[in-house]
Amino acid sequence: MKNSNLNIVPATQLLRNSIDRFLAKDMKGWTDLCDKDVVAEFPFAPEGSQARFEGREALFEYLRNYPSFIDVKRLPTLKVYGTDDPNVAIAEWSASGVVIGNGNPYEMSYATFVTFRDGLITNYREYWNPQAFMKAMSGGSFATV
């Protein structure tokens, strides 16, 4: 009898793969890792910014221009943790780069909680500091208006 578990990629590796796509500035590739009905939540999004996105297309529209506003050069820290749910992984990570429009440094720490089903992201919840974001952006945003 064949063990079907041999082909299952752990949630921790799936999360690492998604962060690799982000660092490669491949927003289309990143959203391709999401289920068509993905829910993405950014609970600490700055006031006036959308904090919840439903569906792969809505999430891509939100992220598509990110690399033209923020040039993430490296991830100084990355720790990925498994949980007691094999479909959930957590990452503590930081990004370092520059805001293209104003030359400000972009230094951000994140806590990311991701749920997978059949190898795709079904729920993505990310916490980050909106004050540091607004300072780096000088009050701007990468979301299209």
mmCIF file of N, CA and C in Angstrom:
data_model
loop_
_atom_site.group_PDB
_atom_site.id
_atom_site.type_symbol
_atom_site.label_atom_id
_atom_site.label_comp_id
_atom_site.label_asym_id
_atom_site.label_seq_id
_atom_site.Cartn_x
_atom_site.Cartn_y
_atom_site.Cartn_z
ATOM 1 N N MET A 1 0.847 -1.189 0.000
ATOM 2 C CA MET A 1 0.000 0.000 0.000
ATOM 3 C C MET A 1 0.890 1.248 0.000
ATOM 4 N N LYS A 2 0.582 2.193 -0.862
ATOM 5 C CA LYS A 2 1.348 3.431 -0.998
ATOM 6 C C LYS A 2 0.938 4.425 0.085
ATOM 7 N N ASN A 3 1.939 5.090 0.670
ATOM 8 C CA ASN A 3 1.667 6.092 1.685
ATOM 9 C C ASN A 3 1.434 7.435 1.005
ATOM 10 N N SER A 4 0.197 7.940 1.046
ATOM 11 C CA SER A 4 -0.143 9.193 0.366
ATOM 12 C C SER A 4 0.463 10.406 1.069
ATOM 13 N N ASN A 5 0.912 10.253 2.309
ATOM 14 C CA ASN A 5 1.495 11.376 3.045
ATOM 15 C C ASN A 5 2.869 11.769 2.524
ATOM 16 N N LEU A 6 3.491 10.927 1.705
ATOM 17 C CA LEU A 6 4.827 11.233 1.212
ATOM 18 C C LEU A 6 4.846 12.450 0.303
ATOM 19 N N ASN A 7 3.737 12.769 -0.336
ATOM 20 C CA ASN A 7 3.684 13.887 -1.275
ATOM 21 C C ASN A 7 3.158 15.177 -0.655
ATOM 22 N N ILE A 8 2.876 15.166 0.622
ATOM 23 C CA ILE A 8 2.326 16.347 1.273
ATOM 24 C C ILE A 8 3.472 17.254 1.722
ATOM 25 N N VAL A 9 3.419 18.510 1.286
ATOM 26 C CA VAL A 9 4.426 19.495 1.678
ATOM 27 C C VAL A 9 3.987 20.097 3.002
ATOM 28 N N PRO A 10 4.861 20.112 4.011
ATOM 29 C CA PRO A 10 4.467 20.685 5.310
ATOM 30 C C PRO A 10 4.093 22.165 5.189
ATOM 31 N N ALA A 11 3.167 22.594 6.042
ATOM 32 C CA ALA A 11 2.727 23.989 6.039
ATOM 33 C C ALA A 11 3.905 24.938 6.248
ATOM 34 N N THR A 12 4.886 24.529 7.045
ATOM 35 C CA THR A 12 6.049 25.401 7.268
ATOM 36 C C THR A 12 6.803 25.648 5.966
ATOM 37 N N GLN A 13 6.939 24.620 5.129
ATOM 38 C CA GLN A 13 7.638 24.791 3.854
ATOM 39 C C GLN A 13 6.791 25.602 2.877
ATOM 40 N N LEU A 14 5.483 25.388 2.880
ATOM 41 C CA LEU A 14 4.602 26.183 2.020
ATOM 42 C C LEU A 14 4.702 27.661 2.383
ATOM 43 N N LEU A 15 4.775 27.962 3.679
ATOM 44 C CA LEU A 15 4.899 29.350 4.115
ATOM 45 C C LEU A 15 6.248 29.928 3.681
ATOM 46 N N ARG A 16 7.321 29.155 3.827
ATOM 47 C CA ARG A 16 8.638 29.608 3.359
ATOM 48 C C ARG A 16 8.604 29.891 1.849
ATOM 49 N N ASN A 17 7.939 29.011 1.097
ATOM 50 C CA ASN A 17 7.826 29.212 -0.356
ATOM 51 C C ASN A 17 7.115 30.519 -0.674
ATOM 52 N N SER A 18 6.073 30.846 0.076
ATOM 53 C CA SER A 18 5.336 32.090 -0.184
ATOM 54 C C SER A 18 6.198 33.304 0.135
ATOM 55 N N ILE A 19 6.984 33.231 1.195
ATOM 56 C CA ILE A 19 7.864 34.343 1.551
ATOM 57 C C ILE A 19 8.965 34.502 0.503
ATOM 58 N N ASP A 20 9.444 33.389 -0.048
ATOM 59 C CA ASP A 20 10.432 33.462 -1.142
ATOM 60 C C ASP A 20 9.857 34.205 -2.344
ATOM 61 N N ARG A 21 8.608 33.941 -2.688
ATOM 62 C CA ARG A 21 7.963 34.638 -3.814
ATOM 63 C C ARG A 21 7.832 36.125 -3.530
ATOM 64 N N PHE A 22 7.490 36.456 -2.285
ATOM 65 C CA PHE A 22 7.388 37.861 -1.880
ATOM 66 C C PHE A 22 8.742 38.544 -2.048
ATOM 67 N N LEU A 23 9.801 37.915 -1.556
ATOM 68 C CA LEU A 23 11.133 38.508 -1.652
ATOM 69 C C LEU A 23 11.564 38.656 -3.107
ATOM 70 N N ALA A 24 11.112 37.747 -3.965
ATOM 71 C CA ALA A 24 11.424 37.817 -5.398
ATOM 72 C C ALA A 24 10.553 38.857 -6.120
ATOM 73 N N LYS A 25 9.697 39.532 -5.366
ATOM 74 C CA LYS A 25 8.796 40.565 -5.903
ATOM 75 C C LYS A 25 7.806 40.004 -6.932
ATOM 76 N N ASP A 26 7.465 38.745 -6.769
ATOM 77 C CA ASP A 26 6.558 38.046 -7.674
ATOM 78 C C ASP A 26 5.159 38.002 -7.048
ATOM 79 N N MET A 27 4.450 39.118 -7.146
ATOM 80 C CA MET A 27 3.139 39.205 -6.508
ATOM 81 C C MET A 27 2.123 38.283 -7.189
ATOM 82 N N LYS A 28 2.230 38.127 -8.501
ATOM 83 C CA LYS A 28 1.325 37.198 -9.202
ATOM 84 C C LYS A 28 1.616 35.770 -8.751
ATOM 85 N N GLY A 29 2.904 35.426 -8.700
ATOM 86 C CA GLY A 29 3.288 34.099 -8.222
ATOM 87 C C GLY A 29 2.862 33.874 -6.783
ATOM 88 N N TRP A 30 2.953 34.931 -5.957
ATOM 89 C CA TRP A 30 2.544 34.805 -4.562
ATOM 90 C C TRP A 30 1.049 34.529 -4.485
ATOM 91 N N THR A 31 0.257 35.304 -5.221
ATOM 92 C CA THR A 31 -1.192 35.086 -5.136
ATOM 93 C C THR A 31 -1.601 33.779 -5.810
ATOM 94 N N ASP A 32 -0.780 33.266 -6.725
ATOM 95 C CA ASP A 32 -1.061 31.947 -7.307
ATOM 96 C C ASP A 32 -0.942 30.836 -6.271
ATOM 97 N N LEU A 33 -0.275 31.115 -5.158
ATOM 98 C CA LEU A 33 -0.168 30.148 -4.064
ATOM 99 C C LEU A 33 -1.410 30.154 -3.187
ATOM 100 N N CYS A 34 -2.345 31.061 -3.500
ATOM 101 C CA CYS A 34 -3.571 31.213 -2.711
ATOM 102 C C CYS A 34 -4.743 30.496 -3.359
ATOM 103 N N ASP A 35 -5.620 29.991 -2.522
ATOM 104 C CA ASP A 35 -6.891 29.438 -2.976
ATOM 105 C C ASP A 35 -7.717 30.571 -3.607
ATOM 106 N N LYS A 36 -8.570 30.239 -4.565
ATOM 107 C CA LYS A 36 -9.364 31.286 -5.225
ATOM 108 C C LYS A 36 -10.257 32.034 -4.241
ATOM 109 N N ASP A 37 -10.607 31.396 -3.105
ATOM 110 C CA ASP A 37 -11.462 32.017 -2.103
ATOM 111 C C ASP A 37 -10.677 32.451 -0.859
ATOM 112 N N VAL A 38 -9.395 32.685 -1.013
ATOM 113 C CA VAL A 38 -8.547 33.074 0.122
ATOM 114 C C VAL A 38 -9.117 34.291 0.847
ATOM 115 N N VAL A 39 -8.898 34.331 2.146
ATOM 116 C CA VAL A 39 -9.214 35.507 2.950
ATOM 117 C C VAL A 39 -7.895 35.991 3.536
ATOM 118 N N ALA A 40 -7.566 37.243 3.264
ATOM 119 C CA ALA A 40 -6.350 37.854 3.801
ATOM 120 C C ALA A 40 -6.750 38.995 4.717
ATOM 121 N N GLU A 41 -6.146 38.992 5.899
ATOM 122 C CA GLU A 41 -6.484 39.997 6.889
ATOM 123 C C GLU A 41 -5.214 40.698 7.375
ATOM 124 N N PHE A 42 -5.301 42.019 7.476
ATOM 125 C CA PHE A 42 -4.228 42.852 7.988
ATOM 126 C C PHE A 42 -4.825 43.684 9.124
ATOM 127 N N PRO A 43 -4.979 43.077 10.312
ATOM 128 C CA PRO A 43 -5.700 43.740 11.407
ATOM 129 C C PRO A 43 -5.136 45.089 11.827
ATOM 130 N N PHE A 44 -3.850 45.331 11.601
ATOM 131 C CA PHE A 44 -3.249 46.601 12.001
ATOM 132 C C PHE A 44 -3.053 47.545 10.823
ATOM 133 N N ALA A 45 -3.777 47.331 9.738
ATOM 134 C CA ALA A 45 -3.673 48.234 8.587
ATOM 135 C C ALA A 45 -3.979 49.658 9.041
ATOM 136 N N PRO A 46 -3.295 50.651 8.464
ATOM 137 C CA PRO A 46 -3.545 52.039 8.861
ATOM 138 C C PRO A 46 -5.015 52.417 8.680
ATOM 139 N N GLU A 47 -5.472 53.329 9.519
ATOM 140 C CA GLU A 47 -6.850 53.809 9.437
ATOM 141 C C GLU A 47 -7.132 54.300 8.023
ATOM 142 N N GLY A 48 -8.269 53.899 7.499
ATOM 143 C CA GLY A 48 -8.643 54.287 6.144
ATOM 144 C C GLY A 48 -8.189 53.303 5.085
ATOM 145 N N SER A 49 -7.352 52.326 5.474
ATOM 146 C CA SER A 49 -6.897 51.298 4.528
ATOM 147 C C SER A 49 -7.734 50.043 4.706
ATOM 148 N N GLN A 50 -7.932 49.342 3.628
ATOM 149 C CA GLN A 50 -8.686 48.090 3.688
ATOM 150 C C GLN A 50 -7.883 47.073 4.482
ATOM 151 N N ALA A 51 -8.538 46.383 5.407
ATOM 152 C CA ALA A 51 -7.861 45.436 6.285
ATOM 153 C C ALA A 51 -8.221 43.988 5.985
ATOM 154 N N ARG A 52 -9.148 43.758 5.066
ATOM 155 C CA ARG A 52 -9.577 42.393 4.747
ATOM 156 C C ARG A 52 -9.836 42.290 3.244
ATOM 157 N N PHE A 53 -9.329 41.221 2.670
ATOM 158 C CA PHE A 53 -9.509 40.970 1.242
ATOM 159 C C PHE A 53 -10.048 39.563 1.073
ATOM 160 N N GLU A 54 -11.043 39.421 0.224
ATOM 161 C CA GLU A 54 -11.641 38.115 -0.025
ATOM 162 C C GLU A 54 -11.448 37.756 -1.489
ATOM 163 N N GLY A 55 -10.791 36.640 -1.737
ATOM 164 C CA GLY A 55 -10.570 36.143 -3.088
ATOM 165 C C GLY A 55 -9.182 36.474 -3.615
ATOM 166 N N ARG A 56 -8.660 35.544 -4.408
ATOM 167 C CA ARG A 56 -7.318 35.682 -4.979
ATOM 168 C C ARG A 56 -7.186 36.930 -5.833
ATOM 169 N N GLU A 57 -8.191 37.225 -6.639
ATOM 170 C CA GLU A 57 -8.105 38.384 -7.533
ATOM 171 C C GLU A 57 -8.065 39.701 -6.758
ATOM 172 N N ALA A 58 -8.891 39.815 -5.727
ATOM 173 C CA ALA A 58 -8.893 41.038 -4.904
ATOM 174 C C ALA A 58 -7.549 41.208 -4.204
ATOM 175 N N LEU A 59 -6.986 40.116 -3.734
ATOM 176 C CA LEU A 59 -5.696 40.186 -3.056
ATOM 177 C C LEU A 59 -4.592 40.573 -4.042
ATOM 178 N N PHE A 60 -4.641 40.015 -5.242
ATOM 179 C CA PHE A 60 -3.637 40.383 -6.246
ATOM 180 C C PHE A 60 -3.748 41.864 -6.607
ATOM 181 N N GLU A 61 -4.965 42.363 -6.777
ATOM 182 C CA GLU A 61 -5.142 43.777 -7.109
ATOM 183 C C GLU A 61 -4.554 44.666 -6.025
ATOM 184 N N TYR A 62 -4.667 44.235 -4.782
ATOM 185 C CA TYR A 62 -4.099 44.990 -3.664
ATOM 186 C C TYR A 62 -2.570 44.963 -3.689
ATOM 187 N N LEU A 63 -1.987 43.808 -3.989
ATOM 188 C CA LEU A 63 -0.534 43.631 -3.894
ATOM 189 C C LEU A 63 0.238 43.889 -5.183
ATOM 190 N N ARG A 64 -0.436 43.940 -6.303
ATOM 191 C CA ARG A 64 0.246 43.958 -7.605
ATOM 192 C C ARG A 64 1.300 45.051 -7.739
ATOM 193 N N ASN A 65 1.064 46.233 -7.192
ATOM 194 C CA ASN A 65 2.001 47.346 -7.328
ATOM 195 C C ASN A 65 2.973 47.488 -6.167
ATOM 196 N N TYR A 66 2.870 46.615 -5.196
ATOM 197 C CA TYR A 66 3.741 46.695 -4.019
ATOM 198 C C TYR A 66 5.215 46.851 -4.397
ATOM 199 N N PRO A 67 5.770 46.027 -5.311
ATOM 200 C CA PRO A 67 7.204 46.143 -5.629
ATOM 201 C C PRO A 67 7.596 47.461 -6.295
ATOM 202 N N SER A 68 6.654 48.197 -6.854
ATOM 203 C CA SER A 68 7.014 49.477 -7.464
ATOM 204 C C SER A 68 6.980 50.617 -6.441
ATOM 205 N N PHE A 69 6.529 50.322 -5.215
ATOM 206 C CA PHE A 69 6.504 51.325 -4.151
ATOM 207 C C PHE A 69 7.523 51.019 -3.057
ATOM 208 N N ILE A 70 7.676 49.732 -2.744
ATOM 209 C CA ILE A 70 8.623 49.328 -1.697
ATOM 210 C C ILE A 70 9.560 48.283 -2.287
ATOM 211 N N ASP A 71 10.857 48.595 -2.267
ATOM 212 C CA ASP A 71 11.873 47.666 -2.769
ATOM 213 C C ASP A 71 12.457 46.920 -1.578
ATOM 214 N N VAL A 72 11.908 45.734 -1.312
ATOM 215 C CA VAL A 72 12.427 44.898 -0.235
ATOM 216 C C VAL A 72 13.697 44.230 -0.740
ATOM 217 N N LYS A 73 14.802 44.510 -0.061
ATOM 218 C CA LYS A 73 16.110 44.004 -0.476
ATOM 219 C C LYS A 73 16.456 42.678 0.192
ATOM 220 N N ARG A 74 16.037 42.537 1.447
ATOM 221 C CA ARG A 74 16.395 41.316 2.166
ATOM 222 C C ARG A 74 15.458 41.111 3.347
ATOM 223 N N LEU A 75 15.515 39.913 3.893
ATOM 224 C CA LEU A 75 14.757 39.566 5.085
ATOM 225 C C LEU A 75 15.773 39.266 6.190
ATOM 226 N N PRO A 76 16.059 40.249 7.036
ATOM 227 C CA PRO A 76 17.068 40.042 8.080
ATOM 228 C C PRO A 76 16.751 38.891 9.035
ATOM 229 N N THR A 77 15.479 38.694 9.312
ATOM 230 C CA THR A 77 15.094 37.589 10.188
ATOM 231 C C THR A 77 13.942 36.816 9.571
ATOM 232 N N LEU A 78 13.951 35.522 9.796
ATOM 233 C CA LEU A 78 12.852 34.661 9.363
ATOM 234 C C LEU A 78 12.845 33.417 10.235
ATOM 235 N N LYS A 79 11.778 33.277 11.006
ATOM 236 C CA LYS A 79 11.572 32.077 11.813
ATOM 237 C C LYS A 79 10.186 31.560 11.468
ATOM 238 N N VAL A 80 10.105 30.297 11.088
ATOM 239 C CA VAL A 80 8.833 29.688 10.728
ATOM 240 C C VAL A 80 8.558 28.554 11.704
ATOM 241 N N TYR A 81 7.325 28.535 12.215
ATOM 242 C CA TYR A 81 6.943 27.557 13.218
ATOM 243 C C TYR A 81 5.752 26.733 12.750
ATOM 244 N N GLY A 82 5.800 25.451 13.037
ATOM 245 C CA GLY A 82 4.636 24.598 12.844
ATOM 246 C C GLY A 82 3.740 24.731 14.068
ATOM 247 N N THR A 83 2.519 24.247 13.940
ATOM 248 C CA THR A 83 1.579 24.297 15.064
ATOM 249 C C THR A 83 1.010 22.904 15.273
ATOM 250 N N ASP A 84 0.119 22.771 16.235
ATOM 251 C CA ASP A 84 -0.507 21.469 16.441
ATOM 252 C C ASP A 84 -1.527 21.152 15.352
ATOM 253 N N ASP A 85 -1.811 22.107 14.494
ATOM 254 C CA ASP A 85 -2.636 21.885 13.300
ATOM 255 C C ASP A 85 -1.683 21.795 12.114
ATOM 256 N N PRO A 86 -1.600 20.654 11.444
ATOM 257 C CA PRO A 86 -0.640 20.497 10.348
ATOM 258 C C PRO A 86 -0.897 21.413 9.151
ATOM 259 N N ASN A 87 -2.039 22.082 9.124
ATOM 260 C CA ASN A 87 -2.376 22.995 8.031
ATOM 261 C C ASN A 87 -2.067 24.452 8.350
ATOM 262 N N VAL A 88 -1.507 24.715 9.521
ATOM 263 C CA VAL A 88 -1.241 26.086 9.958
ATOM 264 C C VAL A 88 0.244 26.259 10.262
ATOM 265 N N ALA A 89 0.807 27.366 9.776
ATOM 266 C CA ALA A 89 2.184 27.730 10.094
ATOM 267 C C ALA A 89 2.221 29.208 10.455
ATOM 268 N N ILE A 90 3.220 29.557 11.248
ATOM 269 C CA ILE A 90 3.392 30.930 11.717
ATOM 270 C C ILE A 90 4.808 31.372 11.372
ATOM 271 N N ALA A 91 4.946 32.617 10.938
ATOM 272 C CA ALA A 91 6.274 33.167 10.678
ATOM 273 C C ALA A 91 6.456 34.459 11.442
ATOM 274 N N GLU A 92 7.635 34.616 12.030
ATOM 275 C CA GLU A 92 8.094 35.890 12.572
ATOM 276 C C GLU A 92 9.212 36.299 11.635
ATOM 277 N N TRP A 93 9.072 37.458 11.009
ATOM 278 C CA TRP A 93 10.079 37.840 10.034
ATOM 279 C C TRP A 93 10.185 39.352 9.925
ATOM 280 N N SER A 94 11.232 39.799 9.290
ATOM 281 C CA SER A 94 11.405 41.224 9.076
ATOM 282 C C SER A 94 11.874 41.467 7.654
ATOM 283 N N ALA A 95 11.514 42.625 7.142
ATOM 284 C CA ALA A 95 11.895 43.028 5.788
ATOM 285 C C ALA A 95 12.698 44.320 5.878
ATOM 286 N N SER A 96 13.687 44.415 5.011
ATOM 287 C CA SER A 96 14.536 45.593 4.975
ATOM 288 C C SER A 96 14.660 46.050 3.529
ATOM 289 N N GLY A 97 14.422 47.336 3.302
ATOM 290 C CA GLY A 97 14.512 47.845 1.939
ATOM 291 C C GLY A 97 14.375 49.346 1.919
ATOM 292 N N VAL A 98 13.812 49.846 0.831
ATOM 293 C CA VAL A 98 13.678 51.283 0.655
ATOM 294 C C VAL A 98 12.336 51.591 -0.005
ATOM 295 N N VAL A 99 11.740 52.719 0.376
ATOM 296 C CA VAL A 99 10.529 53.203 -0.275
ATOM 297 C C VAL A 99 10.990 53.931 -1.537
ATOM 298 N N ILE A 100 10.551 53.467 -2.687
ATOM 299 C CA ILE A 100 11.048 53.966 -3.970
ATOM 300 C C ILE A 100 10.722 55.445 -4.179
ATOM 301 N N GLY A 101 9.519 55.865 -3.829
ATOM 302 C CA GLY A 101 9.098 57.231 -4.104
ATOM 303 C C GLY A 101 9.793 58.313 -3.303
ATOM 304 N N ASN A 102 10.291 57.961 -2.099
ATOM 305 C CA ASN A 102 10.882 59.000 -1.259
ATOM 306 C C ASN A 102 12.276 58.653 -0.730
ATOM 307 N N GLY A 103 12.749 57.442 -0.996
ATOM 308 C CA GLY A 103 14.078 57.038 -0.554
ATOM 309 C C GLY A 103 14.178 56.681 0.915
ATOM 310 N N ASN A 104 13.061 56.731 1.634
ATOM 311 C CA ASN A 104 13.082 56.386 3.059
ATOM 312 C C ASN A 104 13.414 54.917 3.251
ATOM 313 N N PRO A 105 14.104 54.603 4.342
ATOM 314 C CA PRO A 105 14.332 53.193 4.640
ATOM 315 C C PRO A 105 13.008 52.517 4.985
ATOM 316 N N TYR A 106 12.893 51.259 4.623
ATOM 317 C CA TYR A 106 11.725 50.457 4.984
ATOM 318 C C TYR A 106 12.222 49.311 5.839
ATOM 319 N N GLU A 107 11.882 49.382 7.110
ATOM 320 C CA GLU A 107 12.254 48.343 8.066
ATOM 321 C C GLU A 107 10.971 47.929 8.774
ATOM 322 N N MET A 108 10.568 46.673 8.591
ATOM 323 C CA MET A 108 9.299 46.246 9.169
ATOM 324 C C MET A 108 9.427 44.834 9.716
ATOM 325 N N SER A 109 8.804 44.617 10.861
ATOM 326 C CA SER A 109 8.696 43.287 11.453
ATOM 327 C C SER A 109 7.266 42.799 11.283
ATOM 328 N N TYR A 110 7.137 41.510 11.038
ATOM 329 C CA TYR A 110 5.824 40.909 10.788
ATOM 330 C C TYR A 110 5.617 39.673 11.650
ATOM 331 N N ALA A 111 4.374 39.396 11.969
ATOM 332 C CA ALA A 111 3.940 38.114 12.519
ATOM 333 C C ALA A 111 2.829 37.644 11.583
ATOM 334 N N THR A 112 3.035 36.506 10.958
ATOM 335 C CA THR A 112 2.133 36.026 9.918
ATOM 336 C C THR A 112 1.588 34.650 10.283
ATOM 337 N N PHE A 113 0.281 34.498 10.202
ATOM 338 C CA PHE A 113 -0.402 33.248 10.514
ATOM 339 C C PHE A 113 -1.093 32.781 9.239
ATOM 340 N N VAL A 114 -0.758 31.572 8.777
ATOM 341 C CA VAL A 114 -1.263 31.114 7.484
ATOM 342 C C VAL A 114 -1.877 29.722 7.613
ATOM 343 N N THR A 115 -3.061 29.584 7.034
ATOM 344 C CA THR A 115 -3.747 28.287 6.974
ATOM 345 C C THR A 115 -3.743 27.815 5.526
ATOM 346 N N PHE A 116 -3.414 26.551 5.333
ATOM 347 C CA PHE A 116 -3.342 25.949 3.999
ATOM 348 C C PHE A 116 -4.376 24.841 3.865
ATOM 349 N N ARG A 117 -4.840 24.634 2.639
ATOM 350 C CA ARG A 117 -5.669 23.482 2.298
ATOM 351 C C ARG A 117 -5.246 23.032 0.914
ATOM 352 N N ASP A 118 -4.946 21.774 0.772
ATOM 353 C CA ASP A 118 -4.511 21.213 -0.510
ATOM 354 C C ASP A 118 -3.330 21.995 -1.086
ATOM 355 N N GLY A 119 -2.431 22.440 -0.212
ATOM 356 C CA GLY A 119 -1.229 23.125 -0.652
ATOM 357 C C GLY A 119 -1.394 24.596 -0.980
ATOM 358 N N LEU A 120 -2.597 25.142 -0.811
ATOM 359 C CA LEU A 120 -2.859 26.551 -1.124
ATOM 360 C C LEU A 120 -3.233 27.325 0.135
ATOM 361 N N ILE A 121 -2.922 28.612 0.137
ATOM 362 C CA ILE A 121 -3.260 29.482 1.262
ATOM 363 C C ILE A 121 -4.765 29.747 1.238
ATOM 364 N N THR A 122 -5.438 29.442 2.348
ATOM 365 C CA THR A 122 -6.872 29.728 2.457
ATOM 366 C C THR A 122 -7.135 30.902 3.389
ATOM 367 N N ASN A 123 -6.244 31.108 4.367
ATOM 368 C CA ASN A 123 -6.372 32.256 5.262
ATOM 369 C C ASN A 123 -4.981 32.787 5.561
ATOM 370 N N TYR A 124 -4.823 34.088 5.393
ATOM 371 C CA TYR A 124 -3.540 34.756 5.612
ATOM 372 C C TYR A 124 -3.806 35.942 6.513
ATOM 373 N N ARG A 125 -3.193 35.926 7.696
ATOM 374 C CA ARG A 125 -3.391 37.025 8.644
ATOM 375 C C ARG A 125 -2.013 37.538 9.050
ATOM 376 N N GLU A 126 -1.805 38.838 8.851
ATOM 377 C CA GLU A 126 -0.482 39.407 9.074
ATOM 378 C C GLU A 126 -0.572 40.648 9.959
ATOM 379 N N TYR A 127 0.307 40.679 10.950
ATOM 380 C CA TYR A 127 0.381 41.805 11.877
ATOM 381 C C TYR A 127 1.687 42.549 11.649
ATOM 382 N N TRP A 128 1.606 43.884 11.579
ATOM 383 C CA TRP A 128 2.770 44.738 11.413
ATOM 384 C C TRP A 128 2.435 46.107 11.977
ATOM 385 N N ASN A 129 3.450 46.957 12.088
ATOM 386 C CA ASN A 129 3.307 48.243 12.762
ATOM 387 C C ASN A 129 2.851 49.320 11.773
ATOM 388 N N PRO A 130 1.604 49.770 11.866
ATOM 389 C CA PRO A 130 1.118 50.779 10.918
ATOM 390 C C PRO A 130 1.835 52.124 11.072
ATOM 391 N N GLN A 131 2.301 52.433 12.270
ATOM 392 C CA GLN A 131 3.003 53.709 12.471
ATOM 393 C C GLN A 131 4.344 53.703 11.735
ATOM 394 N N ALA A 132 5.071 52.593 11.813
ATOM 395 C CA ALA A 132 6.344 52.494 11.088
ATOM 396 C C ALA A 132 6.095 52.523 9.580
ATOM 397 N N PHE A 133 5.020 51.894 9.139
ATOM 398 C CA PHE A 133 4.674 51.891 7.714
ATOM 399 C C PHE A 133 4.387 53.310 7.233
ATOM 400 N N MET A 134 3.542 54.035 7.969
ATOM 401 C CA MET A 134 3.164 55.390 7.567
ATOM 402 C C MET A 134 4.378 56.327 7.587
ATOM 403 N N LYS A 135 5.263 56.140 8.560
ATOM 404 C CA LYS A 135 6.471 56.964 8.621
ATOM 405 C C LYS A 135 7.340 56.705 7.388
ATOM 406 N N ALA A 136 7.532 55.438 7.040
ATOM 407 C CA ALA A 136 8.343 55.094 5.868
ATOM 408 C C ALA A 136 7.721 55.634 4.586
ATOM 409 N N MET A 137 6.420 55.541 4.481
ATOM 410 C CA MET A 137 5.722 55.985 3.280
ATOM 411 C C MET A 137 5.487 57.492 3.280
ATOM 412 N N SER A 138 5.830 58.164 4.358
ATOM 413 C CA SER A 138 5.571 59.608 4.527
ATOM 414 C C SER A 138 4.094 59.913 4.325
ATOM 415 N N GLY A 139 3.248 59.023 4.864
ATOM 416 C CA GLY A 139 1.818 59.225 4.767
ATOM 417 C C GLY A 139 1.208 58.649 3.502
ATOM 418 N N GLY A 140 2.027 58.081 2.617
ATOM 419 C CA GLY A 140 1.517 57.514 1.369
ATOM 420 C C GLY A 140 1.062 56.081 1.544
ATOM 421 N N SER A 141 0.734 55.441 0.453
ATOM 422 C CA SER A 141 0.274 54.058 0.460
ATOM 423 C C SER A 141 0.615 53.441 -0.874
ATOM 424 N N PHE A 142 0.751 52.111 -0.904
ATOM 425 C CA PHE A 142 0.989 51.455 -2.192
ATOM 426 C C PHE A 142 -0.310 50.967 -2.824
ATOM 427 N N ALA A 143 -1.404 51.041 -2.082
ATOM 428 C CA ALA A 143 -2.694 50.606 -2.622
ATOM 429 C C ALA A 143 -3.177 51.626 -3.657
ATOM 430 N N THR A 144 -3.764 51.111 -4.715
ATOM 431 C CA THR A 144 -4.306 52.009 -5.725
ATOM 432 C C THR A 144 -5.555 52.683 -5.192
ATOM 433 N N VAL A 145 -5.749 53.912 -5.551
ATOM 434 C CA VAL A 145 -6.902 54.664 -5.048
ATOM 435 C C VAL A 145 -7.956 54.733 -6.119
#
